[in-house]
Coordinates of C-alpha atoms in Angstrom, one line a residue:
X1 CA 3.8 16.6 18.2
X2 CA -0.1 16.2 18.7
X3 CA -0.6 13.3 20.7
X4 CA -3.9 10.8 20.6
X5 CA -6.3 11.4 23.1
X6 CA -5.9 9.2 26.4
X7 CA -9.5 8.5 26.5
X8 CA -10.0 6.3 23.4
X9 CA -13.0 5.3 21.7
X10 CA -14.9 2.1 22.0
X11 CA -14.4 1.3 18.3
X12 CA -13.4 2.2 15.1
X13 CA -14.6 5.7 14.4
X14 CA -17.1 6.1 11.5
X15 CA -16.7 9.1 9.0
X16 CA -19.1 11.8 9.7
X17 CA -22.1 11.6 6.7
X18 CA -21.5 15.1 5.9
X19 CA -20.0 18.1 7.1
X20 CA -20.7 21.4 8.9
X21 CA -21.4 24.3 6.1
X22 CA -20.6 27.9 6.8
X23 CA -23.2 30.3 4.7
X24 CA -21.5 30.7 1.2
X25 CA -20.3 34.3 -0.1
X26 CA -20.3 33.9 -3.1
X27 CA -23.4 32.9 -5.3
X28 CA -24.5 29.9 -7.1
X29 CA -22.8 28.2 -9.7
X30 CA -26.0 26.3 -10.1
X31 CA -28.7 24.2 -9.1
X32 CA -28.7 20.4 -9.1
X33 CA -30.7 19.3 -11.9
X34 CA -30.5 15.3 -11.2
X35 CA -29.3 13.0 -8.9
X36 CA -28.8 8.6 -9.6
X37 CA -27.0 7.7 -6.7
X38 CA -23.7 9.1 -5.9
X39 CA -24.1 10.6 -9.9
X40 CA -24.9 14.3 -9.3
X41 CA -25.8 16.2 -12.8
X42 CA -25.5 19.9 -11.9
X43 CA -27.3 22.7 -14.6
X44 CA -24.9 25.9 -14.5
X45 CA -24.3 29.2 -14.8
X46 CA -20.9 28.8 -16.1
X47 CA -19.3 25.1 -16.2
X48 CA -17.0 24.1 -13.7
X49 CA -13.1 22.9 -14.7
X50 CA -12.9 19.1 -14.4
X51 CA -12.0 17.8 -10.5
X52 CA -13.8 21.1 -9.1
X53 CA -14.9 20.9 -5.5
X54 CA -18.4 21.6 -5.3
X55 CA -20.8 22.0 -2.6
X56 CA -24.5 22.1 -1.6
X57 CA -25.3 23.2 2.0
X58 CA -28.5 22.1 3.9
X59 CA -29.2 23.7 6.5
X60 CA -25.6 23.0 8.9
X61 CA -25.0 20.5 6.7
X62 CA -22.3 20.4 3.6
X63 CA -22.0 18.4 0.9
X64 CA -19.0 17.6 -1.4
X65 CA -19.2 16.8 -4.9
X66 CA -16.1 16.5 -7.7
X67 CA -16.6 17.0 -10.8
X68 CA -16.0 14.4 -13.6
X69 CA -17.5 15.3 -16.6
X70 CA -19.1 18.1 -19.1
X71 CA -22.6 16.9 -20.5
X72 CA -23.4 19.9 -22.5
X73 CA -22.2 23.7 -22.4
X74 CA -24.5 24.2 -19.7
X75 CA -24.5 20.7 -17.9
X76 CA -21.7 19.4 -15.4
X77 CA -21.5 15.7 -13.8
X78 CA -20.2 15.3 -10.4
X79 CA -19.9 12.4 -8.1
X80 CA -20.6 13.3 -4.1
X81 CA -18.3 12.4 -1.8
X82 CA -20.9 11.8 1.0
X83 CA -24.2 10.0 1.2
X84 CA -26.5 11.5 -1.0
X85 CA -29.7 11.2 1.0
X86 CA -31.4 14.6 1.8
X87 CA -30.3 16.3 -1.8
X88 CA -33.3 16.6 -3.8
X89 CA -33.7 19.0 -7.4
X90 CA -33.1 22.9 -7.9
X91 CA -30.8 22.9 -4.4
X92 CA -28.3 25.5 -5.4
X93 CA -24.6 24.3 -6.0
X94 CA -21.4 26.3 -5.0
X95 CA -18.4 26.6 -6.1
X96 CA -15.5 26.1 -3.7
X97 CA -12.6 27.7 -5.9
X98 CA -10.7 24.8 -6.3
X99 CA -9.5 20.9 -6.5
X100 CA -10.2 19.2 -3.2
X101 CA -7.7 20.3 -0.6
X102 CA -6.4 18.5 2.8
X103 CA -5.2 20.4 5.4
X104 CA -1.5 19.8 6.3
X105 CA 1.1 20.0 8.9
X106 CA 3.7 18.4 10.9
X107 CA 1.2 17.6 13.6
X108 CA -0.3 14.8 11.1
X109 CA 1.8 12.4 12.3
X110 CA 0.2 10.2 14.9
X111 CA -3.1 10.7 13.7
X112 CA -5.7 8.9 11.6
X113 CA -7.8 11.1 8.8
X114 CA -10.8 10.5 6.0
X115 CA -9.8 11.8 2.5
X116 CA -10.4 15.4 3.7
X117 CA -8.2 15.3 6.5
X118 CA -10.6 15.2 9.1
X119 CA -10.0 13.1 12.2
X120 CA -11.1 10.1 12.8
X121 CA -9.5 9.2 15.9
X122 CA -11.4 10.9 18.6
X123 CA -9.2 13.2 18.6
X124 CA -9.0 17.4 17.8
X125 CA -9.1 18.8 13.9
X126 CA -5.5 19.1 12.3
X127 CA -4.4 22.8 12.9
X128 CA -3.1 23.7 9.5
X129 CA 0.0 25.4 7.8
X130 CA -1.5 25.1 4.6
X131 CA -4.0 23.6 2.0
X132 CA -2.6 21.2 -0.5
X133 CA -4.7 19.7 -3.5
X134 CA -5.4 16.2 -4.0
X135 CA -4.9 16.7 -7.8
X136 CA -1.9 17.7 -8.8
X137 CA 1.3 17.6 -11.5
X138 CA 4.2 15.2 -10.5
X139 CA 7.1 17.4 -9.9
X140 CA 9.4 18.5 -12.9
X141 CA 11.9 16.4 -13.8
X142 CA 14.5 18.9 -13.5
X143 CA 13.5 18.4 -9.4
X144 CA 13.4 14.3 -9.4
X145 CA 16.1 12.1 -8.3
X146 CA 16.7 9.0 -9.0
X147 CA 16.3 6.4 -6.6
X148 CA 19.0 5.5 -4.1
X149 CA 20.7 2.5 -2.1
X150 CA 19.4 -0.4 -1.1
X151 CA 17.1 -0.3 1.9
X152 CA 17.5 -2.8 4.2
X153 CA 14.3 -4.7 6.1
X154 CA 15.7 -6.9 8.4
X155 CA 13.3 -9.5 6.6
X156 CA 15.4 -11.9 5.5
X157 CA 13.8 -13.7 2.3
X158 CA 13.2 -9.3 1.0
X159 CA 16.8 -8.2 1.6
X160 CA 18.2 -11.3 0.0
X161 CA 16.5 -12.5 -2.7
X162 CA 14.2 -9.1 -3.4
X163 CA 15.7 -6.1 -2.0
X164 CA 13.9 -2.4 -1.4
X165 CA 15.4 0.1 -3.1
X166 CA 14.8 3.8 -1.8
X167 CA 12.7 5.9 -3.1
X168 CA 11.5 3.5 -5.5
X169 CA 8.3 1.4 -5.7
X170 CA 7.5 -2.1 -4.6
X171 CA 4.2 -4.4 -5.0
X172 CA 3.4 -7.0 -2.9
X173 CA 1.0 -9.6 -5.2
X174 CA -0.8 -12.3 -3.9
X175 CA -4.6 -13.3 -3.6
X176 CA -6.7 -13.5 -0.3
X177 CA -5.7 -14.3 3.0
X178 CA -1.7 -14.7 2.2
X179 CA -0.3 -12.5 4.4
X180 CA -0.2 -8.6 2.8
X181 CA -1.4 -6.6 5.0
X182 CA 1.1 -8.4 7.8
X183 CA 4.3 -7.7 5.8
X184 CA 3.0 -4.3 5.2
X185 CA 3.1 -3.4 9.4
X186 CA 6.3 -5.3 9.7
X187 CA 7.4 -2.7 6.9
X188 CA 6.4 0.2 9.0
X189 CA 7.6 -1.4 11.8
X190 CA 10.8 -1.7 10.2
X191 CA 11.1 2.2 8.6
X192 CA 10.1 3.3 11.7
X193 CA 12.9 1.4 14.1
X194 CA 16.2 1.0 11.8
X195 CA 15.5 3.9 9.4
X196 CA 13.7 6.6 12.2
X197 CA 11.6 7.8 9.0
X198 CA 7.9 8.6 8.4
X199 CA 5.2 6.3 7.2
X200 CA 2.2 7.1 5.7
X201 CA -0.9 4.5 5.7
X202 CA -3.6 4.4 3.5
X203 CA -6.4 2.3 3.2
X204 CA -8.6 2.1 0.3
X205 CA -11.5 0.2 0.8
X206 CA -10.3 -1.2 4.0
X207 CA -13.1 -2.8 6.2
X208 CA -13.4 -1.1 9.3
X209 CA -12.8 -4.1 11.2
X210 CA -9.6 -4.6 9.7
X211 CA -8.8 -0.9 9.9
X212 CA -9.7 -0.7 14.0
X213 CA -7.2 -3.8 14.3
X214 CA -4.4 -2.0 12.1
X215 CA -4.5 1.3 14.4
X216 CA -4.7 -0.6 17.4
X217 CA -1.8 -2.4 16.0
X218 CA 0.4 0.7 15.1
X219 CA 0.0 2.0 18.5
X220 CA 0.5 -1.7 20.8
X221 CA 3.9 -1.4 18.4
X222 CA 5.3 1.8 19.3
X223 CA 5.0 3.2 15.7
X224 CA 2.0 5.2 15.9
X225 CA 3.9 8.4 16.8
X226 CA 5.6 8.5 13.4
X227 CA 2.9 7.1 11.0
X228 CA 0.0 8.9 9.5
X229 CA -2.7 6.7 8.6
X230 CA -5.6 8.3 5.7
X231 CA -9.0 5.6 5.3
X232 CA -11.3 5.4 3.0
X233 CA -13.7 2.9 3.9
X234 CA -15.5 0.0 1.9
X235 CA -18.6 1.7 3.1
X236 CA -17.8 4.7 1.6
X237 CA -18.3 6.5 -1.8
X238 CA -16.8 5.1 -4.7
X239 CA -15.4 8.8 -5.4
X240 CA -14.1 9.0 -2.1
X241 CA -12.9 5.3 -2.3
X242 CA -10.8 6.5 -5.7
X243 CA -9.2 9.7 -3.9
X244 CA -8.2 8.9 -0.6
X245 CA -5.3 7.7 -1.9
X246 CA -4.4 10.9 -3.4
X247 CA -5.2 12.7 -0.4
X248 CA -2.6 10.3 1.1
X249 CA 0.3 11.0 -0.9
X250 CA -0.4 14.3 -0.6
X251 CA 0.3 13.8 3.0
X252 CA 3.6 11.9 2.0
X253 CA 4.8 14.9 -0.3
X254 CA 4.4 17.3 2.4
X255 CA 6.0 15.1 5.4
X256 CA 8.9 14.2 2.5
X257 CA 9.0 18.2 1.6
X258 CA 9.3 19.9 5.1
X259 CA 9.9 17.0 7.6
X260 CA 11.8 14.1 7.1
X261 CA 13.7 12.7 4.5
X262 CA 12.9 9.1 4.6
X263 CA 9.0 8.7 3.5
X264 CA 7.5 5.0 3.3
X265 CA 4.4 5.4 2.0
X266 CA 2.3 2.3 2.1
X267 CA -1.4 1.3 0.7
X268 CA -3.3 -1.3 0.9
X269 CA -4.8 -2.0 -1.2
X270 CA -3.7 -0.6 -5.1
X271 CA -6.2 -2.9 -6.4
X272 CA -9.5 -1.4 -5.1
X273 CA -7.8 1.9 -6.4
X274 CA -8.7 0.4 -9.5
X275 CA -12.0 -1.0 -8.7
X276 CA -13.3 2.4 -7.7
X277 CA -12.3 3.8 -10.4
X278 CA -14.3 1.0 -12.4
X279 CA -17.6 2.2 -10.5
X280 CA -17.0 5.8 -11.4
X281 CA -16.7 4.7 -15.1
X282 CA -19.5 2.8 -15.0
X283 CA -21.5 5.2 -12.8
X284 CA -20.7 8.1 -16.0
X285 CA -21.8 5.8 -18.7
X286 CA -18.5 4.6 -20.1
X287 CA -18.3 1.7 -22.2
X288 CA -15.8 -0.5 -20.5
X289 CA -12.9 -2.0 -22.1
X290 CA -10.6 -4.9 -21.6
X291 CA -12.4 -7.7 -19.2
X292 CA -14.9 -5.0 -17.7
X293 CA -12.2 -2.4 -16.5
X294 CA -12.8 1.0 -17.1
X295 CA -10.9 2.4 -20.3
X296 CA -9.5 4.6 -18.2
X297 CA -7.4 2.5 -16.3
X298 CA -3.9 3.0 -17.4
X299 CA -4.4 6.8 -17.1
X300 CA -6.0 6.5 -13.9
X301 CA -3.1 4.2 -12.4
X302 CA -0.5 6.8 -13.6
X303 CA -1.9 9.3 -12.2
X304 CA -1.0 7.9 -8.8
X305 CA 1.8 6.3 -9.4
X306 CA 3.5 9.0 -11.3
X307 CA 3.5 11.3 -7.9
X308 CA 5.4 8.8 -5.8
X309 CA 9.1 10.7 -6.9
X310 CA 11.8 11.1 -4.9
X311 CA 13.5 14.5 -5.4
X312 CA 16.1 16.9 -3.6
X313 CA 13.7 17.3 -0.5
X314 CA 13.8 13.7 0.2
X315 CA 12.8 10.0 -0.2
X316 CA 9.3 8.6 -0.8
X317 CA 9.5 4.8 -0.8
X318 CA 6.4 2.8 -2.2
X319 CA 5.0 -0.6 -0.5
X320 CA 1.8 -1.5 -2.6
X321 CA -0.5 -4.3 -1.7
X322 CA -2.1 -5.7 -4.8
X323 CA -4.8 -8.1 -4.6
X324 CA -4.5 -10.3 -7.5
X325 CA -7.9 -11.8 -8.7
X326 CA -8.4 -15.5 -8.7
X327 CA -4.4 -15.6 -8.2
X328 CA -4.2 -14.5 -12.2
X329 CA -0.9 -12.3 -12.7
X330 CA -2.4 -11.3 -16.2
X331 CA -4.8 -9.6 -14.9
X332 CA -5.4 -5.8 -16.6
X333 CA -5.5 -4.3 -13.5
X334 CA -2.4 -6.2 -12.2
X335 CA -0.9 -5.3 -14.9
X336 CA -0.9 -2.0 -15.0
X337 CA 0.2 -1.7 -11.8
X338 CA 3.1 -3.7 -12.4
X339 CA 4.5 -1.7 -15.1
X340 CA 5.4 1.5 -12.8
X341 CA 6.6 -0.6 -10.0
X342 CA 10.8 -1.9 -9.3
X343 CA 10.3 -4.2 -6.7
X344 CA 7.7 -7.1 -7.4
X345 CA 6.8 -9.4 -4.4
X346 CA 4.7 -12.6 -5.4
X347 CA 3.3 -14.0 -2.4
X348 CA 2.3 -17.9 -2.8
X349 CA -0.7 -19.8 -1.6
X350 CA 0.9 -22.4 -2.2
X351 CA 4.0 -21.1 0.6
X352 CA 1.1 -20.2 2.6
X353 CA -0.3 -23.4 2.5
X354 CA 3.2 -25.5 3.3
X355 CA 3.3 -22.5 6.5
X356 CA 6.1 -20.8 5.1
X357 CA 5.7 -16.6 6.0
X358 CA 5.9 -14.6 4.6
X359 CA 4.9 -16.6 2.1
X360 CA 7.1 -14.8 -0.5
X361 CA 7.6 -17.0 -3.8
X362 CA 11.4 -16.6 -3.9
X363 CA 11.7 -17.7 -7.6
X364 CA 9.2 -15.5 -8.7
X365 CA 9.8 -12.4 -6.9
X366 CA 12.3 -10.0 -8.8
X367 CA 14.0 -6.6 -8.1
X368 CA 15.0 -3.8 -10.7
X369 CA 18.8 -3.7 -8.6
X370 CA 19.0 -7.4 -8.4
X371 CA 23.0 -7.1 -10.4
X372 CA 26.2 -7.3 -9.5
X373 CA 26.6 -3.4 -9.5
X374 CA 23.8 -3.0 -7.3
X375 CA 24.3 -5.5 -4.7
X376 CA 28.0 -6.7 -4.7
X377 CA 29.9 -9.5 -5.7
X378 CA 29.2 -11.4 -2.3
X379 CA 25.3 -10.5 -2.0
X380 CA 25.0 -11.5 -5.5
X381 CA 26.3 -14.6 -5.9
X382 CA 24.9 -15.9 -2.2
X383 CA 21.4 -14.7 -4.2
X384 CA 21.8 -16.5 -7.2
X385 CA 23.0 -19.8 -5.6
X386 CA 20.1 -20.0 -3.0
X387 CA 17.7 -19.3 -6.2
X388 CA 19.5 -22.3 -8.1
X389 CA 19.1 -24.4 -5.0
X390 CA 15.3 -23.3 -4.3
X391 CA 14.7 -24.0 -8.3
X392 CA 16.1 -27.1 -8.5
X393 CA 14.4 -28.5 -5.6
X394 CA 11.1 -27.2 -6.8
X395 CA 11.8 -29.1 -10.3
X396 CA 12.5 -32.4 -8.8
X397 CA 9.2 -32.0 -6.4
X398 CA 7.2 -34.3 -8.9
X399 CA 9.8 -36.9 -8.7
X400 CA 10.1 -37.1 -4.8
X401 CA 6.5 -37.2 -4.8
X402 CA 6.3 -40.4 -7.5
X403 CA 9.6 -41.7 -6.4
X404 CA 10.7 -40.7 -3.5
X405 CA 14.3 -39.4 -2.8
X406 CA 15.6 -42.7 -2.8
X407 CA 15.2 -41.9 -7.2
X408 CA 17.5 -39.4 -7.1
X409 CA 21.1 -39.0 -7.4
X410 CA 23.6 -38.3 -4.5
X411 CA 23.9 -34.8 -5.5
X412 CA 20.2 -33.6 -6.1
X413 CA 19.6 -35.2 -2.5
X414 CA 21.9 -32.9 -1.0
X415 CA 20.7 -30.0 -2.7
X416 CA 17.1 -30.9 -2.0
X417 CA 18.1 -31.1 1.5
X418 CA 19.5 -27.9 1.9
X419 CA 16.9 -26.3 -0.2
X420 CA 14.7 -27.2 2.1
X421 CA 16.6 -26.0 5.1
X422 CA 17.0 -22.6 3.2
X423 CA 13.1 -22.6 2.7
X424 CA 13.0 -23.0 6.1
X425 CA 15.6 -20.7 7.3
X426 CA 13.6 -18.1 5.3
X427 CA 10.8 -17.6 7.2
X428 CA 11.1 -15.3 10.0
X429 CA 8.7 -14.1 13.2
X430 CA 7.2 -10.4 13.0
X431 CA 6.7 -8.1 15.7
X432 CA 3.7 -6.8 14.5
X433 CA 2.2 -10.3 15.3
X434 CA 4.0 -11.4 18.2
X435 CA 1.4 -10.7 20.3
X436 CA -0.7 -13.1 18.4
X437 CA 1.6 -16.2 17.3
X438 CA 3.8 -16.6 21.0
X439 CA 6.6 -15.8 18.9
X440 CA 9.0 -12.7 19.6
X441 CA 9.7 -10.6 16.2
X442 CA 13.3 -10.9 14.6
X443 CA 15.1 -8.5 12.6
X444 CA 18.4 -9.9 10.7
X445 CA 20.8 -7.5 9.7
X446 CA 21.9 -8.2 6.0
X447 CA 25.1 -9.2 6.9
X448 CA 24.0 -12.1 9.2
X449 CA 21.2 -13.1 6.3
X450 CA 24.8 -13.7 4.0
X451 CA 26.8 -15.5 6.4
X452 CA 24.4 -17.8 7.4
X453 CA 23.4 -18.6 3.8
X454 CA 26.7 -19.5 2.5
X455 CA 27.0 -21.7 5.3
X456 CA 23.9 -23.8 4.5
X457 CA 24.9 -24.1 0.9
X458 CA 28.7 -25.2 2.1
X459 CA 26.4 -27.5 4.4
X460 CA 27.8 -26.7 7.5
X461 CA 24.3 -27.4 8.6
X462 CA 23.4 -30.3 7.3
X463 CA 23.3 -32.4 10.1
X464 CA 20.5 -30.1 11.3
X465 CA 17.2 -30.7 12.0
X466 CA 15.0 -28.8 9.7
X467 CA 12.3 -27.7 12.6
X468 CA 15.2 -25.7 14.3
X469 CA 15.8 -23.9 11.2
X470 CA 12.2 -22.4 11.4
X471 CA 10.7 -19.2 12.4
X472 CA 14.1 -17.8 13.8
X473 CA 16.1 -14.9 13.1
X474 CA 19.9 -15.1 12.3
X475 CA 21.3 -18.9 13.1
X476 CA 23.7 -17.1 15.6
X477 CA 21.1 -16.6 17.9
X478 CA 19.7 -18.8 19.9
X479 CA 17.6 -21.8 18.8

């Protein structure tokens, strides 16, 4: 496996601007006619096919455009990939002979690349096996499979009341500043130390402060060596913004293809996907459509989500952060996400605000095997009773507040009370932030996540205080 360079950098590498550029052998496929920012109109010879690589050299330098649009029969749109200072009118445009291509090969793991697999950790290029293109068919569906068991997390509040299901996809929804990007590293965290799979990180749009912590965070946790992690940064093109998560799953096909079978691929986050794709509408002259988003958008988000397909090869398992704007579920955008995904996480400001993390909203949170079938009579019906418990203490919230619990019957006092144990009990230290909170990361096997709820709904703990309930693992261990 290539290793990371012991000498590491300062900071948070930034992309190179543009790239070294061999002399081309064949001729021009045109000339560049106009350029509006990142909007590069190309007059040519013949016209390109739709997501064509395209190039123009300068000197040492190359730069990449994609194409996105037909003007005329002799007039091609394209949107650069790379700053676009230094291009000026009639510099002659090449054909590359295909889609956009990544190098691949096992050696990608422990590494972090841009959208065309180039390093941005200090350290060597990728030696490739192969090219793969970004764009490409989902495979047939003679090749899918469906998708498997359960996948445990060691989370608690996820494998109870939410659980993974391999190979199939999960969202994680909440607004700013609630906690999705640390679920997301407990997640690879997890894949990495119960499962001994692959994880494949990609960040669209991710500020490169936030990035430089992440990496440096994959490798203070041990998980580095089997984690890929792809960045497109906020800095960055909008057309590289909108691929870089293709370029990523591209990554996860070819690790879920030829080296292991258990693939989590994770992004953060979907929802800038989808704002990238909004600037490239706009930046082509679309009319948009329903509350500014490009009429595209339920193409566009298919086109992604479509490829994440377990088949006979292996697994790829889907954790998507979603940023949900002003906290409004009914947003377009969040909407079409949700409709591919089985898993939906809501994370709550409002759990975020009472200090409950993860601050999953355990009523409204739902998963696609959340049945009898699926789970078992015993994980079932511990599920459905800690909902009724966490429900009916949330309705009779406006009356403790008025009221007090002194207004309420015997019965709804005990079951507020061990509601609020069980809202306790659901929270859980990471390891991914241990460092950082004092605390040392638990990971509660499913099992233990049963037992101990059944015993706080027979209240076997009722004579507990709530404050030793909090931020623990299993109630075997110790306080």
């Amino acid at each position: 496996m290539l290793t990371l360079p012991n000498s590491r950098p300062p900071s948070f590498p930034e992309p190179p601007d543009v790239l070294p550029c061999p002399a081309p052998e064949a001729p021009p496929l045109g000339a560049i006619e106009e350029v509006h920012g990142p909007v590069i109109d190309i007059l040519c010879s013949r016209l390109p096919p739709l997501h064509r690589e395209l190039y123009v050299c300068s000197g040492e330098e190359r730069y990449t455009f994609e194409v996105y649009g037909h003007l005329d029969e002799r007039r091609a749109r394209a949107i650069a990939l790379h700053r676009t200072s230094g291009l000026k009118r009639q510099m002659p445009v090449f054909d590359s002979g295909g889609p956009l291509q990544v190098p691949v090969t096992p050696n990608c793991l422990g590494r972090l690349l841009d959208v065309f697999g180039h390093p941005l950790d200090g350290g060597p290029p990728l030696e490739p096996q192969a090219f793969r293109p970004i764009v490409a068919a989902p495979p047939p569906l003679t090749d899918a499979a469906g998708v498997g068991d359960i996948l445990p997390t060691g989370i608690k509040v996820i494998d109870l009341l939410c659980p993974f299901v391999r190979g199939a996809k999960t969202g994680l929804f909440g607004g700013a500043g609630v906690g999705k990007t640390v679920l997301i590293m407990e997640f690879m965290n997890a894949i990495v130390q119960l499962h001994q799979g692959v994880s494949v990180f990609v960040g669209v749009g991710e500020r490169i402060r936030e990035g430089h912590e992440l990496w440096r965070g994959m490798q203070s946790a041990g998980v580095m060596p089997r984690t890929l992690m792809v960045f497109g940064q906020m800095d960055e093109s909008p057309g590289v913004r909108f691929r870089v998560g293709l370029s990523a799953l591209t990554y996860a096909e070819y690790l879920r293809d030829h080296v292991a079978k258990d693939v989590l691929f994770l992004m953060d986050n979907a929802f800038r996907f989808v704002q990238a794709g909004s600037e490239i509408s706009g930046l082509l002259g679309r009319m948009p459509a329903t509350v500014g988003y490009q009429p595209t958008l339920l193409s566009e988000v298919a086109e992604l989500q479509e490829r994440i397909l377990s088949t006979r090869s292996g697994n790829i398992t889907a954790v998507e952060a979603v940023y949900v704007p002003a906290d409004d579920m009914t947003d377009p955008a969040v909407g079409a996400i949700l409709a591919h995904l089985d898993t939906t996480v809501i994370l709550s400001r409002k759990q975020a605000a009472k200090g409950i993390y993860p601050a999953v909203d355990p009523l409204a949170s739902t998963s696609g095997r959340m049945d009898r079938t699926s789970l078992g009579d015993r994980h079932y019906r511990v599920a459905q009773t800690v909902r009724e418990h966490l429900a009916r203490y949330r309705d009779l919230e406006d009356v403790i507040a008025m009221l007090g619990l002194e207004a309420l019957s015997e019965t709804d006092r005990r079951i507020v009370h061990r509601a609020r144990l069980l809202e306790r009990y659901l929270t859980q230290p990471f390891f991914v932030v241990a460092d950082h909170t004092g605390i040392p990361g638990a990971s509660v096997a499913l099992a233990s996540t049963l037992a101990d709820c059944e015993a706080f709904v027979r209240g076997d703990y009722d004579d507990l205080p709530e404050d030793r309930c909090y931020m623990r693992g299993s109630m075997e261990s110790a306080p």
